[in-house]
PDB file of C-alpha atoms in Angstrom:
ATOM      1  CA  MET A   1       1.401 -10.098   8.312  1.00 67.00           C
ATOM      2  CA  LYS A   2      -2.337  -8.295   8.741  1.00 81.00           C
ATOM      3  CA  LEU A   3      -2.555  -5.255   6.742  1.00 90.00           C
ATOM      4  CA  SER A   4      -4.699  -2.649   8.733  1.00 93.00           C
ATOM      5  CA  LEU A   5      -7.463  -0.920   7.481  1.00 96.00           C
ATOM      6  CA  ARG A   6      -4.991   2.224   7.471  1.00 96.00           C
ATOM      7  CA  GLY A   7      -2.343  -0.065   5.299  1.00 96.00           C
ATOM      8  CA  GLU A   8      -5.550  -0.716   2.849  1.00 96.00           C
ATOM      9  CA  TYR A   9      -6.347   2.998   2.639  1.00 97.00           C
ATOM     10  CA  ALA A  10      -2.706   4.130   2.298  1.00 97.00           C
ATOM     11  CA  LEU A  11      -2.490   1.757  -0.668  1.00 97.00           C
ATOM     12  CA  ARG A  12      -6.245   2.785  -2.048  1.00 97.00           C
ATOM     13  CA  ALA A  13      -5.096   6.382  -1.951  1.00 97.00           C
ATOM     14  CA  LEU A  14      -1.968   5.561  -3.698  1.00 98.00           C
ATOM     15  CA  LEU A  15      -3.382   3.962  -6.444  1.00 97.00           C
ATOM     16  CA  VAL A  16      -6.074   6.989  -7.045  1.00 97.00           C
ATOM     17  CA  LEU A  17      -2.637   8.908  -7.372  1.00 97.00           C
ATOM     18  CA  GLY A  18      -0.934   6.636  -9.439  1.00 97.00           C
ATOM     19  CA  LEU A  19      -3.901   6.524 -11.866  1.00 96.00           C
ATOM     20  CA  ASN A  20      -3.667  10.044 -11.754  1.00 95.00           C
ATOM     21  CA  HIS A  21      -0.195  10.474 -12.080  1.00 92.00           C
ATOM     22  CA  LYS A  22      -0.265  12.984 -15.281  1.00 87.00           C
ATOM     23  CA  GLN A  23      -2.693  15.486 -13.398  1.00 87.00           C
ATOM     24  CA  SER A  24      -0.547  18.285 -11.785  1.00 88.00           C
ATOM     25  CA  VAL A  25      -2.428  16.995  -8.210  1.00 94.00           C
ATOM     26  CA  VAL A  26      -5.639  15.421  -7.303  1.00 95.00           C
ATOM     27  CA  ARG A  27      -7.879  16.605  -4.517  1.00 95.00           C
ATOM     28  CA  ILE A  28      -8.499  14.897  -1.211  1.00 94.00           C
ATOM     29  CA  ARG A  29     -12.181  15.018  -1.544  1.00 94.00           C
ATOM     30  CA  THR A  30     -11.644  12.957  -4.852  1.00 95.00           C
ATOM     31  CA  ILE A  31      -9.529  10.346  -3.194  1.00 96.00           C
ATOM     32  CA  SER A  32     -12.286  10.417  -0.614  1.00 96.00           C
ATOM     33  CA  GLN A  33     -15.184   9.670  -2.556  1.00 96.00           C
ATOM     34  CA  GLN A  34     -13.927   7.445  -4.926  1.00 95.00           C
ATOM     35  CA  GLN A  35     -12.362   4.665  -2.418  1.00 96.00           C
ATOM     36  CA  ASN A  36     -14.745   5.834   0.273  1.00 96.00           C
ATOM     37  CA  ILE A  37     -12.081   6.827   2.822  1.00 96.00           C
ATOM     38  CA  PRO A  38     -13.043   9.091   5.578  1.00 96.00           C
ATOM     39  CA  LYS A  39     -11.462  12.379   4.787  1.00 95.00           C
ATOM     40  CA  ARG A  40     -10.279  13.215   8.223  1.00 95.00           C
ATOM     41  CA  PHE A  41      -8.629   9.422   8.197  1.00 96.00           C
ATOM     42  CA  LEU A  42      -7.085  10.135   4.653  1.00 96.00           C
ATOM     43  CA  GLU A  43      -5.459  13.311   5.434  1.00 95.00           C
ATOM     44  CA  GLN A  44      -3.943  11.711   8.238  1.00 96.00           C
ATOM     45  CA  ILE A  45      -2.523   9.079   6.052  1.00 97.00           C
ATOM     46  CA  LEU A  46      -1.740  11.353   3.128  1.00 97.00           C
ATOM     47  CA  ASN A  47       0.531  13.177   5.980  1.00 96.00           C
ATOM     48  CA  ASP A  48       2.209   9.920   6.669  1.00 96.00           C
ATOM     49  CA  LEU A  49       2.790   9.205   3.032  1.00 97.00           C
ATOM     50  CA  LYS A  50       4.012  12.650   2.577  1.00 96.00           C
ATOM     51  CA  SER A  51       6.590  11.800   5.550  1.00 95.00           C
ATOM     52  CA  ALA A  52       7.844   8.716   3.855  1.00 94.00           C
ATOM     53  CA  GLY A  53       8.288  10.483   0.661  1.00 95.00           C
ATOM     54  CA  ALA A  54       6.125   8.783  -1.206  1.00 96.00           C
ATOM     55  CA  VAL A  55       3.236  11.766  -1.747  1.00 97.00           C
ATOM     56  CA  GLU A  56       3.627  15.514  -2.133  1.00 95.00           C
ATOM     57  CA  SER A  57       1.073  18.318  -1.379  1.00 93.00           C
ATOM     58  CA  LYS A  58       0.434  21.878  -3.003  1.00 90.00           C
ATOM     59  CA  ARG A  59      -1.883  24.032  -0.621  1.00 89.00           C
ATOM     60  CA  GLY A  60      -4.519  26.357  -1.780  1.00 84.00           C
ATOM     61  CA  VAL A  61      -7.518  26.416  -3.731  1.00 84.00           C
ATOM     62  CA  SER A  62      -5.755  24.392  -6.450  1.00 83.00           C
ATOM     63  CA  GLY A  63      -4.095  22.052  -3.955  1.00 88.00           C
ATOM     64  CA  GLY A  64      -4.077  18.390  -3.749  1.00 93.00           C
ATOM     65  CA  TYR A  65      -1.565  15.855  -3.373  1.00 96.00           C
ATOM     66  CA  ARG A  66       0.301  14.042  -6.061  1.00 96.00           C
ATOM     67  CA  LEU A  67       2.727  11.081  -6.390  1.00 97.00           C
ATOM     68  CA  ALA A  68       6.247  12.632  -5.014  1.00 96.00           C
ATOM     69  CA  ARG A  69       8.124  10.358  -7.387  1.00 95.00           C
ATOM     70  CA  ALA A  70       7.102   7.970 -10.598  1.00 96.00           C
ATOM     71  CA  PRO A  71       4.733   5.427  -9.768  1.00 97.00           C
ATOM     72  CA  LYS A  72       7.379   2.532 -10.894  1.00 97.00           C
ATOM     73  CA  GLU A  73       9.648   3.717  -8.034  1.00 97.00           C
ATOM     74  CA  ILE A  74       7.407   3.002  -5.139  1.00 97.00           C
ATOM     75  CA  SER A  75       7.271  -0.389  -4.045  1.00 97.00           C
ATOM     76  CA  LEU A  76       4.539  -1.656  -2.057  1.00 97.00           C
ATOM     77  CA  ALA A  77       6.775  -2.979   0.553  1.00 95.00           C
ATOM     78  CA  SER A  78       8.279   0.227   1.221  1.00 95.00           C
ATOM     79  CA  VAL A  79       4.614   1.929   1.928  1.00 96.00           C
ATOM     80  CA  ILE A  80       3.637  -1.047   4.169  1.00 95.00           C
ATOM     81  CA  ARG A  81       6.609  -1.133   6.339  1.00 93.00           C
ATOM     82  CA  HIS A  82       6.270   2.626   6.675  1.00 94.00           C
ATOM     83  CA  ILE A  83       2.555   2.383   7.710  1.00 95.00           C
ATOM     84  CA  GLU A  84       2.488  -0.592   9.148  1.00 92.00           C
ATOM     85  CA  GLY A  85       6.039  -1.924  10.248  1.00 88.00           C
ATOM     86  CA  ALA A  86       7.406  -5.136   9.785  1.00 85.00           C
ATOM     87  CA  LEU A  87       6.193  -7.676   7.227  1.00 87.00           C
ATOM     88  CA  ALA A  88       7.049 -10.571   9.205  1.00 84.00           C
ATOM     89  CA  PRO A  89       4.068 -12.488  10.473  1.00 85.00           C
ATOM     90  CA  VAL A  90       6.525 -12.925  13.943  1.00 83.00           C
ATOM     91  CA  SER A  91       8.656 -10.338  15.232  1.00 83.00           C
ATOM     92  CA  CYS A  92      11.708 -12.938  15.217  1.00 85.00           C
ATOM     93  CA  VAL A  93      11.984 -13.569  11.811  1.00 85.00           C
ATOM     94  CA  SER A  94      11.862  -9.712  11.191  1.00 84.00           C
ATOM     95  CA  GLU A  95      15.032  -8.217   9.208  1.00 82.00           C
ATOM     96  CA  ARG A  96      14.321  -4.737  10.024  1.00 81.00           C
ATOM     97  CA  PHE A  97      12.173  -5.115  13.373  1.00 83.00           C
ATOM     98  CA  TYR A  98      13.766  -8.201  14.943  1.00 83.00           C
ATOM     99  CA  GLU A  99      12.885  -8.982  18.565  1.00 82.00           C
ATOM    100  CA  LYS A 100      13.679 -11.857  20.420  1.00 85.00           C
ATOM    101  CA  CYS A 101      10.766 -14.407  20.816  1.00 83.00           C
ATOM    102  CA  SER A 102       9.975 -16.481  24.132  1.00 84.00           C
ATOM    103  CA  CYS A 103      11.080 -19.937  22.301  1.00 84.00           C
ATOM    104  CA  PRO A 104      13.899 -21.667  23.907  1.00 86.00           C
ATOM    105  CA  ASP A 105      16.064 -22.013  21.004  1.00 86.00           C
ATOM    106  CA  GLU A 106      15.368 -19.748  17.888  1.00 83.00           C
ATOM    107  CA  ALA A 107      17.866 -21.947  15.536  1.00 85.00           C
ATOM    108  CA  ARG A 108      15.591 -25.139  16.114  1.00 88.00           C
ATOM    109  CA  CYS A 109      12.320 -23.742  16.411  1.00 89.00           C
ATOM    110  CA  ALA A 110      10.036 -24.997  13.609  1.00 92.00           C
ATOM    111  CA  ILE A 111       7.557 -22.520  14.078  1.00 87.00           C
ATOM    112  CA  ARG A 112      10.268 -19.597  13.408  1.00 86.00           C
ATOM    113  CA  SER A 113      11.605 -21.552  10.208  1.00 90.00           C
ATOM    114  CA  VAL A 114       8.150 -21.764   8.974  1.00 92.00           C
ATOM    115  CA  MET A 115       7.418 -18.181   9.619  1.00 89.00           C
ATOM    116  CA  LYS A 116      10.801 -17.140   7.699  1.00 90.00           C
ATOM    117  CA  GLU A 117       9.709 -18.847   4.872  1.00 93.00           C
ATOM    118  CA  VAL A 118       6.262 -16.806   5.041  1.00 92.00           C
ATOM    119  CA  ARG A 119       8.159 -13.699   5.269  1.00 89.00           C
ATOM    120  CA  HIS A 120      10.488 -14.540   2.444  1.00 93.00           C
ATOM    121  CA  ALA A 121       7.469 -14.997   0.301  1.00 94.00           C
ATOM    122  CA  VAL A 122       5.596 -11.928   1.409  1.00 92.00           C
ATOM    123  CA  VAL A 123       8.698  -9.662   1.009  1.00 93.00           C
ATOM    124  CA  ASN A 124       9.855 -11.039  -2.780  1.00 95.00           C
ATOM    125  CA  ILE A 125       6.039 -10.061  -3.888  1.00 95.00           C
ATOM    126  CA  LEU A 126       5.739  -7.026  -1.964  1.00 95.00           C
ATOM    127  CA  GLU A 127       9.120  -5.668  -2.944  1.00 96.00           C
ATOM    128  CA  LYS A 128       8.760  -6.393  -6.931  1.00 97.00           C
ATOM    129  CA  VAL A 129       5.147  -4.739  -6.886  1.00 97.00           C
ATOM    130  CA  THR A 130       4.989  -0.913  -7.328  1.00 98.00           C
ATOM    131  CA  VAL A 131       2.047   1.583  -7.515  1.00 97.00           C
ATOM    132  CA  ALA A 132       2.827   1.301 -11.675  1.00 97.00           C
ATOM    133  CA  ASP A 133       1.939  -2.381 -11.300  1.00 97.00           C
ATOM    134  CA  LEU A 134      -0.878  -1.725  -9.306  1.00 96.00           C
ATOM    135  CA  CYS A 135      -2.275   0.704 -11.288  1.00 96.00           C
ATOM    136  CA  ALA A 136      -1.951  -1.701 -14.620  1.00 95.00           C
ATOM    137  CA  ARG A 137      -3.568  -4.396 -12.601  1.00 95.00           C
ATOM    138  CA  SER A 138      -6.588  -1.764 -12.168  1.00 93.00           C
ATOM    139  CA  ARG A 139      -6.838  -0.871 -15.302  1.00 92.00           C
ATOM    140  CA  GLN A 140      -6.748  -4.773 -16.332  1.00 91.00           C
ATOM    141  CA  LEU A 141      -9.456  -5.639 -13.871  1.00 90.00           C
ATOM    142  CA  GLU A 142     -11.535  -2.491 -15.256  1.00 86.00           C
ATOM    143  CA  GLU A 143     -11.276  -3.574 -18.394  1.00 84.00           C
ATOM    144  CA  ILE A 144     -12.324  -7.351 -17.813  1.00 81.00           C
ATOM    145  CA  HIS A 145     -15.019  -6.489 -15.820  1.00 73.00           C
ATOM    146  CA  ALA A 146     -16.188  -3.636 -18.061  1.00 70.00           C
ATOM    147  CA  GLY A 147     -17.000  -5.988 -21.049  1.00 64.00           C
ATOM    148  CA  PRO A 148     -20.766  -6.615 -22.304  1.00 64.00           C
ATOM    149  CA  LEU A 149     -23.084  -8.322 -20.006  1.00 60.00           C
ATOM    150  CA  ASP A 150     -24.164 -11.757 -21.526  1.00 61.00           C
ATOM    151  CA  PHE A 151     -27.899 -12.612 -20.158  1.00 61.00           C
ATOM    152  CA  MET A 152     -29.933 -15.484 -20.792  1.00 64.00           C
ATOM    153  CA  ILE A 153     -33.403 -15.579 -20.286  1.00 65.00           C
TER     154      ILE A 153
END
């Protein structure tokens, strides 16, 4: 599985919305500037996330976006599946987007066997990690890197 730029931007937008979950809405310009995402592209991504039920929008002068559910209820796996499709590295091991591969015997295919393990590892991580977890990790990394600088001359 390779995350496209669209998938990465979707997760980054959700991170901003998660970090600002207590606010009524976050303006699209704020997300765009904080995450360096082109506004037009971000609009498309947020509409896609809206159709997935991850975000909701408010129109008007004081409009913007917010999470449609609590950050702990939105798994990264659900978002990535909606934006990217299968989490599997090859289609013949995907549970939700299965497609027959070209190998002569799937049951005896060593490559498929390994790719199935890869898929399980990826799914196990992404199903467990939520937007809330992503926000907690972001705050933790912010604290680590915001400490006093230690210079030696």
